[in-house]
mmCIF file of C-alpha atoms in Angstrom:
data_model
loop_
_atom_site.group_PDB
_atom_site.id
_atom_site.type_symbol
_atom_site.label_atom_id
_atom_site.label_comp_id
_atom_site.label_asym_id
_atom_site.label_seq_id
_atom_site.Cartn_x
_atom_site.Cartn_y
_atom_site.Cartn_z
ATOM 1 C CA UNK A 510 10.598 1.776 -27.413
ATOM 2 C CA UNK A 511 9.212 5.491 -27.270
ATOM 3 C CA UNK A 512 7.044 4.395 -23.898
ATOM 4 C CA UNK A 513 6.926 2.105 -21.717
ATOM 5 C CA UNK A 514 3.227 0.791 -22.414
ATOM 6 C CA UNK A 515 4.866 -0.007 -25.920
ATOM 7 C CA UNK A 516 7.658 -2.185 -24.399
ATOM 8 C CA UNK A 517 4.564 -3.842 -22.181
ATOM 9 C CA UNK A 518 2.631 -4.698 -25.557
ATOM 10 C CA UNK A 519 5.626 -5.894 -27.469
ATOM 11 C CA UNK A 520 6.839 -8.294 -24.036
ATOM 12 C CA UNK A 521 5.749 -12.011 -23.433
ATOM 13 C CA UNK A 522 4.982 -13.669 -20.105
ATOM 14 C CA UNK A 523 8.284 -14.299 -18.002
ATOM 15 C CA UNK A 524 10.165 -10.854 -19.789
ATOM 16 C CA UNK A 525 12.147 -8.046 -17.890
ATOM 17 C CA UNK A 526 11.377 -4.518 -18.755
ATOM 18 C CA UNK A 527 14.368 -2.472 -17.511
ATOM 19 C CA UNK A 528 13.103 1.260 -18.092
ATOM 20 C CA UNK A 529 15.830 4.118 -18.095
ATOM 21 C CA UNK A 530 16.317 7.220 -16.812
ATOM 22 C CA UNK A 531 13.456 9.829 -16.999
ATOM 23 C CA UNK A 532 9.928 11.221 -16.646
ATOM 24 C CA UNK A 533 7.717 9.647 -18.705
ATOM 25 C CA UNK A 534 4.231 10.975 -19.165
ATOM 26 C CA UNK A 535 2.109 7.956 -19.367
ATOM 27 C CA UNK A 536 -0.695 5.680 -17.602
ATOM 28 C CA UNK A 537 0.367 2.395 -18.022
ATOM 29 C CA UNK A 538 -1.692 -0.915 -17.791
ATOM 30 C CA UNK A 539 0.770 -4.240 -17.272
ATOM 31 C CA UNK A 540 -1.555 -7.184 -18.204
ATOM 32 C CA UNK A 541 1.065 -9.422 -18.540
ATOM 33 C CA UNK A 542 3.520 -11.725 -15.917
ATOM 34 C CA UNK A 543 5.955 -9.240 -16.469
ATOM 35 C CA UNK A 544 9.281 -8.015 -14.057
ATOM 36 C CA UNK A 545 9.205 -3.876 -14.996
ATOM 37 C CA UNK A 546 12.021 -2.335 -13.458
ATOM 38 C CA UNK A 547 13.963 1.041 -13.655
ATOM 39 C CA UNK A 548 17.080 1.012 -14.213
ATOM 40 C CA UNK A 549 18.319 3.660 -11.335
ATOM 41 C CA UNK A 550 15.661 3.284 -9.071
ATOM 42 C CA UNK A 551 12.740 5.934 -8.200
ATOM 43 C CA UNK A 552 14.849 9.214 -7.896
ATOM 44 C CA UNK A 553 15.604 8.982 -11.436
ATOM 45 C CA UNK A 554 12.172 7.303 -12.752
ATOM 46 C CA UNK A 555 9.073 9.202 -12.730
ATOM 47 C CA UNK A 556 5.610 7.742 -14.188
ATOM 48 C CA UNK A 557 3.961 10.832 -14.126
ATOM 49 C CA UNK A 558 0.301 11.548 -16.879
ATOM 50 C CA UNK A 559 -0.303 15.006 -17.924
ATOM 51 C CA UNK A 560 -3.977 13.804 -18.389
ATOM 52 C CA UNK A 561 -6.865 12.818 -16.031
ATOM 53 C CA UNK A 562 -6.769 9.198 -15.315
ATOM 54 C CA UNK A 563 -8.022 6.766 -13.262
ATOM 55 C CA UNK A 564 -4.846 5.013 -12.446
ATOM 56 C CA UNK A 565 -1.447 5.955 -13.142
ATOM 57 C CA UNK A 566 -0.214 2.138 -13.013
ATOM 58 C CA UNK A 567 -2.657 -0.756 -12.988
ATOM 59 C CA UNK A 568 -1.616 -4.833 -12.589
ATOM 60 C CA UNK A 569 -3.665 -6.373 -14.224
ATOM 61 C CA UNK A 570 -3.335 -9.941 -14.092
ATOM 62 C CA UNK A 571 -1.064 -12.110 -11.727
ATOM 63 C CA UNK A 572 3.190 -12.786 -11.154
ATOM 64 C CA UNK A 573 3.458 -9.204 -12.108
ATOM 65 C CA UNK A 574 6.949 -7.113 -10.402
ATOM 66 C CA UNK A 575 6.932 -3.668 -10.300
ATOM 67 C CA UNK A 576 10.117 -1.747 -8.933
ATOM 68 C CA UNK A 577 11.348 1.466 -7.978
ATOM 69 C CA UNK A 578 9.840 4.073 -9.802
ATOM 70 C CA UNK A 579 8.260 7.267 -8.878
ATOM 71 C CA UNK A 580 4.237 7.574 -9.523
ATOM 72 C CA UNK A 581 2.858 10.844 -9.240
ATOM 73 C CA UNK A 582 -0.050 12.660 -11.527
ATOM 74 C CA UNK A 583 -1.149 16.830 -12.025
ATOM 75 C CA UNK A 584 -4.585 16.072 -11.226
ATOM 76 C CA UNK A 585 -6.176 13.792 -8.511
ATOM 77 C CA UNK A 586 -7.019 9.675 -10.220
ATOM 78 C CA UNK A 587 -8.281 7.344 -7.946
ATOM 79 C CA UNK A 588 -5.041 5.328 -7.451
ATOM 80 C CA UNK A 589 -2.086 6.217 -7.953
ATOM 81 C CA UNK A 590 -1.411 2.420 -8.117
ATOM 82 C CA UNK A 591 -3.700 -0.108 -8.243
ATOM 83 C CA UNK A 592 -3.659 -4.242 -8.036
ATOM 84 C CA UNK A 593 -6.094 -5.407 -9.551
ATOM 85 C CA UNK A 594 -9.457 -7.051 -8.844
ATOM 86 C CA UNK A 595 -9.192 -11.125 -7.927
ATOM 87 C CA UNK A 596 -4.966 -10.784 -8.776
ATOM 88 C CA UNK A 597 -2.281 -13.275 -7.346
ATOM 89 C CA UNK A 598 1.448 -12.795 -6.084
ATOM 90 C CA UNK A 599 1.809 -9.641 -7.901
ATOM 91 C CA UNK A 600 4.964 -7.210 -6.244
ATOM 92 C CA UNK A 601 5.598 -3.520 -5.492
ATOM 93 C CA UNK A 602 8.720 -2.548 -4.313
ATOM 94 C CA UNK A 603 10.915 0.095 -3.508
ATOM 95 C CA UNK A 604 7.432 3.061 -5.173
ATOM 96 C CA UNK A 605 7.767 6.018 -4.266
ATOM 97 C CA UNK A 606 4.358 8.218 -4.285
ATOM 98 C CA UNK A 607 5.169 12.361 -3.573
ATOM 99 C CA UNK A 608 1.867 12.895 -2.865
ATOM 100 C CA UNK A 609 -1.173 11.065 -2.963
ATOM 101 C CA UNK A 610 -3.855 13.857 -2.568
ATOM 102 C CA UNK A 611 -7.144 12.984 -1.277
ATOM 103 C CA UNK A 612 -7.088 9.647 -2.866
ATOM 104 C CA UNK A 613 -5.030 6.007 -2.933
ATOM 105 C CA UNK A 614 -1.721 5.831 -3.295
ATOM 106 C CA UNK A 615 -1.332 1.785 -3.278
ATOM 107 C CA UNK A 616 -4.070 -0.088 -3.549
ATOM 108 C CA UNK A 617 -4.597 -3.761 -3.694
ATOM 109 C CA UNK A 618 -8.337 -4.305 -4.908
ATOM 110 C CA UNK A 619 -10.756 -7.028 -3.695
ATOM 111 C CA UNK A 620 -10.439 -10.379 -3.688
ATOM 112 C CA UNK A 621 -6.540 -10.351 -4.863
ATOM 113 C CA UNK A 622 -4.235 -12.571 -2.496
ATOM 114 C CA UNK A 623 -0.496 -13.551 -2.030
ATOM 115 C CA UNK A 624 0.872 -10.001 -2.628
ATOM 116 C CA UNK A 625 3.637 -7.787 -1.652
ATOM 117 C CA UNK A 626 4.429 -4.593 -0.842
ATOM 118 C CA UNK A 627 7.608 -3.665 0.141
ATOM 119 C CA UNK A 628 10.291 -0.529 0.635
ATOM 120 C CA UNK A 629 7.721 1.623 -0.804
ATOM 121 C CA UNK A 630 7.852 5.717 0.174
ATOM 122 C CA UNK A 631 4.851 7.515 0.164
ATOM 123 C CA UNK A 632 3.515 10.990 1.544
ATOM 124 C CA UNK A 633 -0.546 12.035 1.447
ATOM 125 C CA UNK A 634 -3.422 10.762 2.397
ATOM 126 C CA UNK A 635 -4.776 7.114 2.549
ATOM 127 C CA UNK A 636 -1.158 5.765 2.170
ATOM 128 C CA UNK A 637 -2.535 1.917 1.069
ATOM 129 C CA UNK A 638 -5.970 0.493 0.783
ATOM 130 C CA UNK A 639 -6.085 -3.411 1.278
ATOM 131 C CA UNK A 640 -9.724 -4.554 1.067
ATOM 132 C CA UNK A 641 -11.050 -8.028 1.056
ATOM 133 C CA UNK A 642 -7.620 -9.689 0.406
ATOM 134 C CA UNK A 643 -5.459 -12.680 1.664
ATOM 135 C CA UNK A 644 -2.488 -13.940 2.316
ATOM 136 C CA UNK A 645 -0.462 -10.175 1.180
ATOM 137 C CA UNK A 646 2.816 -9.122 2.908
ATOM 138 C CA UNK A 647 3.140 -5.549 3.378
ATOM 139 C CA UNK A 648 6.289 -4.497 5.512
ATOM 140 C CA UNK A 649 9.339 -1.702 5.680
ATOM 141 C CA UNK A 650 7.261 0.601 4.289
ATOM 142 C CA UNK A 651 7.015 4.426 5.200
ATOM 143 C CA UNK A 652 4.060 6.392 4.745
ATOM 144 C CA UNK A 653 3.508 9.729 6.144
ATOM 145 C CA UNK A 654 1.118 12.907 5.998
ATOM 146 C CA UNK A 655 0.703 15.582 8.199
ATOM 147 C CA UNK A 656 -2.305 15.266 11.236
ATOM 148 C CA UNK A 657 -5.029 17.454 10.311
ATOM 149 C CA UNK A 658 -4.487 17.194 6.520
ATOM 150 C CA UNK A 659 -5.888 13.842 5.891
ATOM 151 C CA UNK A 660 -8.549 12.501 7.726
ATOM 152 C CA UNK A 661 -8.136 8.928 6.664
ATOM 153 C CA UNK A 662 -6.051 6.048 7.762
ATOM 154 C CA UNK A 663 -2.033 5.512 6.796
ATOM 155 C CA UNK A 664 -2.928 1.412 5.954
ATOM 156 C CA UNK A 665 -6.735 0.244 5.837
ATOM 157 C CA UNK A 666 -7.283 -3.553 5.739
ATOM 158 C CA UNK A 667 -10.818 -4.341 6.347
ATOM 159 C CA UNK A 668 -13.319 -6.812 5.020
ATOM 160 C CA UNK A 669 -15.163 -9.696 6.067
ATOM 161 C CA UNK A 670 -13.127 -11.543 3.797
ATOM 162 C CA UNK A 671 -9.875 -10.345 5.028
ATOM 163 C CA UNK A 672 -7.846 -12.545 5.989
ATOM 164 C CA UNK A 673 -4.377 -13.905 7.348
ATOM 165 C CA UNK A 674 -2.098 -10.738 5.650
ATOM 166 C CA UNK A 675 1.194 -10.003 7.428
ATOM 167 C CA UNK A 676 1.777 -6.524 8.246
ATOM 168 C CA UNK A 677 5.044 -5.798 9.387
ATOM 169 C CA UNK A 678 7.738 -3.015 10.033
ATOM 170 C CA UNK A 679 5.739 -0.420 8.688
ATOM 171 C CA UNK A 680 6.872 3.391 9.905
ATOM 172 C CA UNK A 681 3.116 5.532 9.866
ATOM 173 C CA UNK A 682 3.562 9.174 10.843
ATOM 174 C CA UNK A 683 1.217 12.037 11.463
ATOM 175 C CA UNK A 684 -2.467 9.800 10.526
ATOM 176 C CA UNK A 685 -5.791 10.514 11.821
ATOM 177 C CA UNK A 686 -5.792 6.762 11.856
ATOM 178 C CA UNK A 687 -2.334 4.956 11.261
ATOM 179 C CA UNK A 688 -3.432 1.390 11.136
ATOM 180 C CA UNK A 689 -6.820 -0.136 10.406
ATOM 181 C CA UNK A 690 -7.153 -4.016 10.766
ATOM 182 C CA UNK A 691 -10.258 -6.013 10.185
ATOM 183 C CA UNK A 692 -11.050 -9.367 9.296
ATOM 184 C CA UNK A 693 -9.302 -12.244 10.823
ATOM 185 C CA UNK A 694 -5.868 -14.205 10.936
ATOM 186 C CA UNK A 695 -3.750 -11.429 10.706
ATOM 187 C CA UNK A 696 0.094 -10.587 11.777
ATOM 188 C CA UNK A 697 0.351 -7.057 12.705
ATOM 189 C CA UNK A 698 3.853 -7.004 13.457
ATOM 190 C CA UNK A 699 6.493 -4.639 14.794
ATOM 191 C CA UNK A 700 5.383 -1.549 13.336
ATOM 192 C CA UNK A 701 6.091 1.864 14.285
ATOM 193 C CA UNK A 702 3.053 4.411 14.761
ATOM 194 C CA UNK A 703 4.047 7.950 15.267
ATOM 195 C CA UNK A 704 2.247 11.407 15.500
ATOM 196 C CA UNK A 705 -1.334 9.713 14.327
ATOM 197 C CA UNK A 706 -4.600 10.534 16.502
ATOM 198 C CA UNK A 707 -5.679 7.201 16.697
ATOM 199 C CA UNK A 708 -2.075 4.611 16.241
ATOM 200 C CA UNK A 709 -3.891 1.359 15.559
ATOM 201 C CA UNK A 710 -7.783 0.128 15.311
ATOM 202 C CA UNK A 711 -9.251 -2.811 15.069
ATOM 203 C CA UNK A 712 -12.710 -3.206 14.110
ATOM 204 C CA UNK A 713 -14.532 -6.595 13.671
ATOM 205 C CA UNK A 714 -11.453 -8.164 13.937
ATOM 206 C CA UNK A 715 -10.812 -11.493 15.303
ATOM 207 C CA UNK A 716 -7.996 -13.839 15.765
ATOM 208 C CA UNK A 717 -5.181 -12.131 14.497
ATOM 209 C CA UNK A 718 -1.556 -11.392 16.770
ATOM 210 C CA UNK A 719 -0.200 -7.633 17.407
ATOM 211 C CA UNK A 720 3.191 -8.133 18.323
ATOM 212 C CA UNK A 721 5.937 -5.577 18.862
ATOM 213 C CA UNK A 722 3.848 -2.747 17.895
ATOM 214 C CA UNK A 723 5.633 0.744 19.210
ATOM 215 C CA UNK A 724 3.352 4.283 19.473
ATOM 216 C CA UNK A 725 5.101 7.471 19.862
ATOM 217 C CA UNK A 726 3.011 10.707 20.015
ATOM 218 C CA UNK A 727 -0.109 9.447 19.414
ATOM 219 C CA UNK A 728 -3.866 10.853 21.346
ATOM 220 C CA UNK A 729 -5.202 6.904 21.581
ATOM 221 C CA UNK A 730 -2.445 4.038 20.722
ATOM 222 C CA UNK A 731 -5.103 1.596 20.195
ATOM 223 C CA UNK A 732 -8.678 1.415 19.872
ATOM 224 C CA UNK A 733 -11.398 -1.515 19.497
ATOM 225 C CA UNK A 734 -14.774 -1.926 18.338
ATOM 226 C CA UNK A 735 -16.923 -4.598 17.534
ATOM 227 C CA UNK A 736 -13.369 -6.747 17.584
ATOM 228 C CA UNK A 737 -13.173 -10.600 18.864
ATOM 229 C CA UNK A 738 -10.553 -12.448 20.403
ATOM 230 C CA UNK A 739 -6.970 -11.125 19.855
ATOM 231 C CA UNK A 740 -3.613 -11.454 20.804
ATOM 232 C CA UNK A 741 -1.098 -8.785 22.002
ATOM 233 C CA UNK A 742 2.373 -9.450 23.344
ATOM 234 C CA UNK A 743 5.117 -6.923 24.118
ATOM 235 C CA UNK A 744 3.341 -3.376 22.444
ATOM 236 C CA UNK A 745 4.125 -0.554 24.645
ATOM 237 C CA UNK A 746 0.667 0.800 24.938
ATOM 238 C CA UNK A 747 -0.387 3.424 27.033
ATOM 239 C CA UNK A 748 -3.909 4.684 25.935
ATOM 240 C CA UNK A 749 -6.970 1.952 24.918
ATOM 241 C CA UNK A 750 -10.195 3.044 24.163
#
């Protein structure tokens, strides 16, 4: 096939895409339960458009993998990858994102559930937006930026429908804000803050455990507002506001 979208249309539920070595300069939409894989892994995989889009990779449907490529575009889009709207058990893995501008570089649209985001690499700005969702894994991740460059958060879960994700062995360097958490039921587990202004916030957040949380260089470690009933055991805090 001369792109990948063409191997995507000509697939069937339940096929493996392995894509080979390359740039390839291309938005691509996978609408179908499909594994789409490089061969080599992101260093020699790049998804990159040399138009305006709004996403550079879009999941459309559910039981969708995608692995180790690079994603990067010449102008801003809105996400560099998106999961979409009311989507189930869809994976990223092992993504790396170069630079996400002023805009998303992962994110997993409302009212999807049971997803995963894992071993993915990204530097810019609003590193991962998870709004409204449930039941999503995201863990051993790194996302970084550089503090004064980006005024919003490294991960941003939030919604009154949020609920019981599992975030976990994350590394989040140099944010304004470095973790967001809202909604309820959640694991925020053994993550590493570093650098940010503000490490980790939660904000109308109830019920949910921070466990094993560590905060190196950061103004405030942990900050609350509006937030219920939580539980924290064995985070080495230092400043609370």
């Amino acid at each position: 096939y001369d792109s990948i979208q063409a191997a995507i249309q000509a697939a069937q539920d339940g096929d493996t895409i392995s894509v080979g070595d390359g740039t390839y300069p291309e938005a691509i939409v996978i609408d179908k339960a499909l594994l789409v894989a490089s061969a080599n892994g992101p260093s020699a995989c790049l998804i990159r458009p040399l138009e305006r889009c709004q996403h550079v990779v879009t999941l459309g449907t559910n039981h969708i993998s995608f692995d180790g490529f690079s994603v990067a575009s010449l102008v801003p889009c809105e996400a560099k990858v998106l999961v979409a709207r009311g989507t189930a058990n869809c994976e990223v893995s092992s993504v790396h994102i170069p630079d996400s501008d002023s805009h998303v570089g992962l994110r997993l649209d409302h009212l999807s559930r049971g997803h995963r985001v894992r071993k993915c690499w990204l530097r810019g700005c609003r590193a991962l937006e998870a709004w409204q969702t449930e039941q999503c894994l995201i863990t051993d991740n790194m996302f970084i930026t550089v503090l004064g460059d980006c005024r919003y958060g490294g991960i941003s879960m939030a919604g009154a429908a949020c609920g019981a994700n599992v975030v976990s062995n994350n590394r989040l360097v140099g944010y304004e804000l470095g973790l967001e958490v809202g909604g309820r039921d959640h694991w925020v587990l053994g993550n590493e803050l570093w650098d940010c202004a503000v490490g980790l916030h939660l904000e109308s957040a109830s019920a949910c455990t921070v466990q094993g949380t560590s905060f190196d260089g950061c103004g405030t470690d942990l900050s609350l507002a509006w937030a219920g009933a939580n539980r924290f055991f064995l985070n080495n805090l230092r400043t609370i506001t």
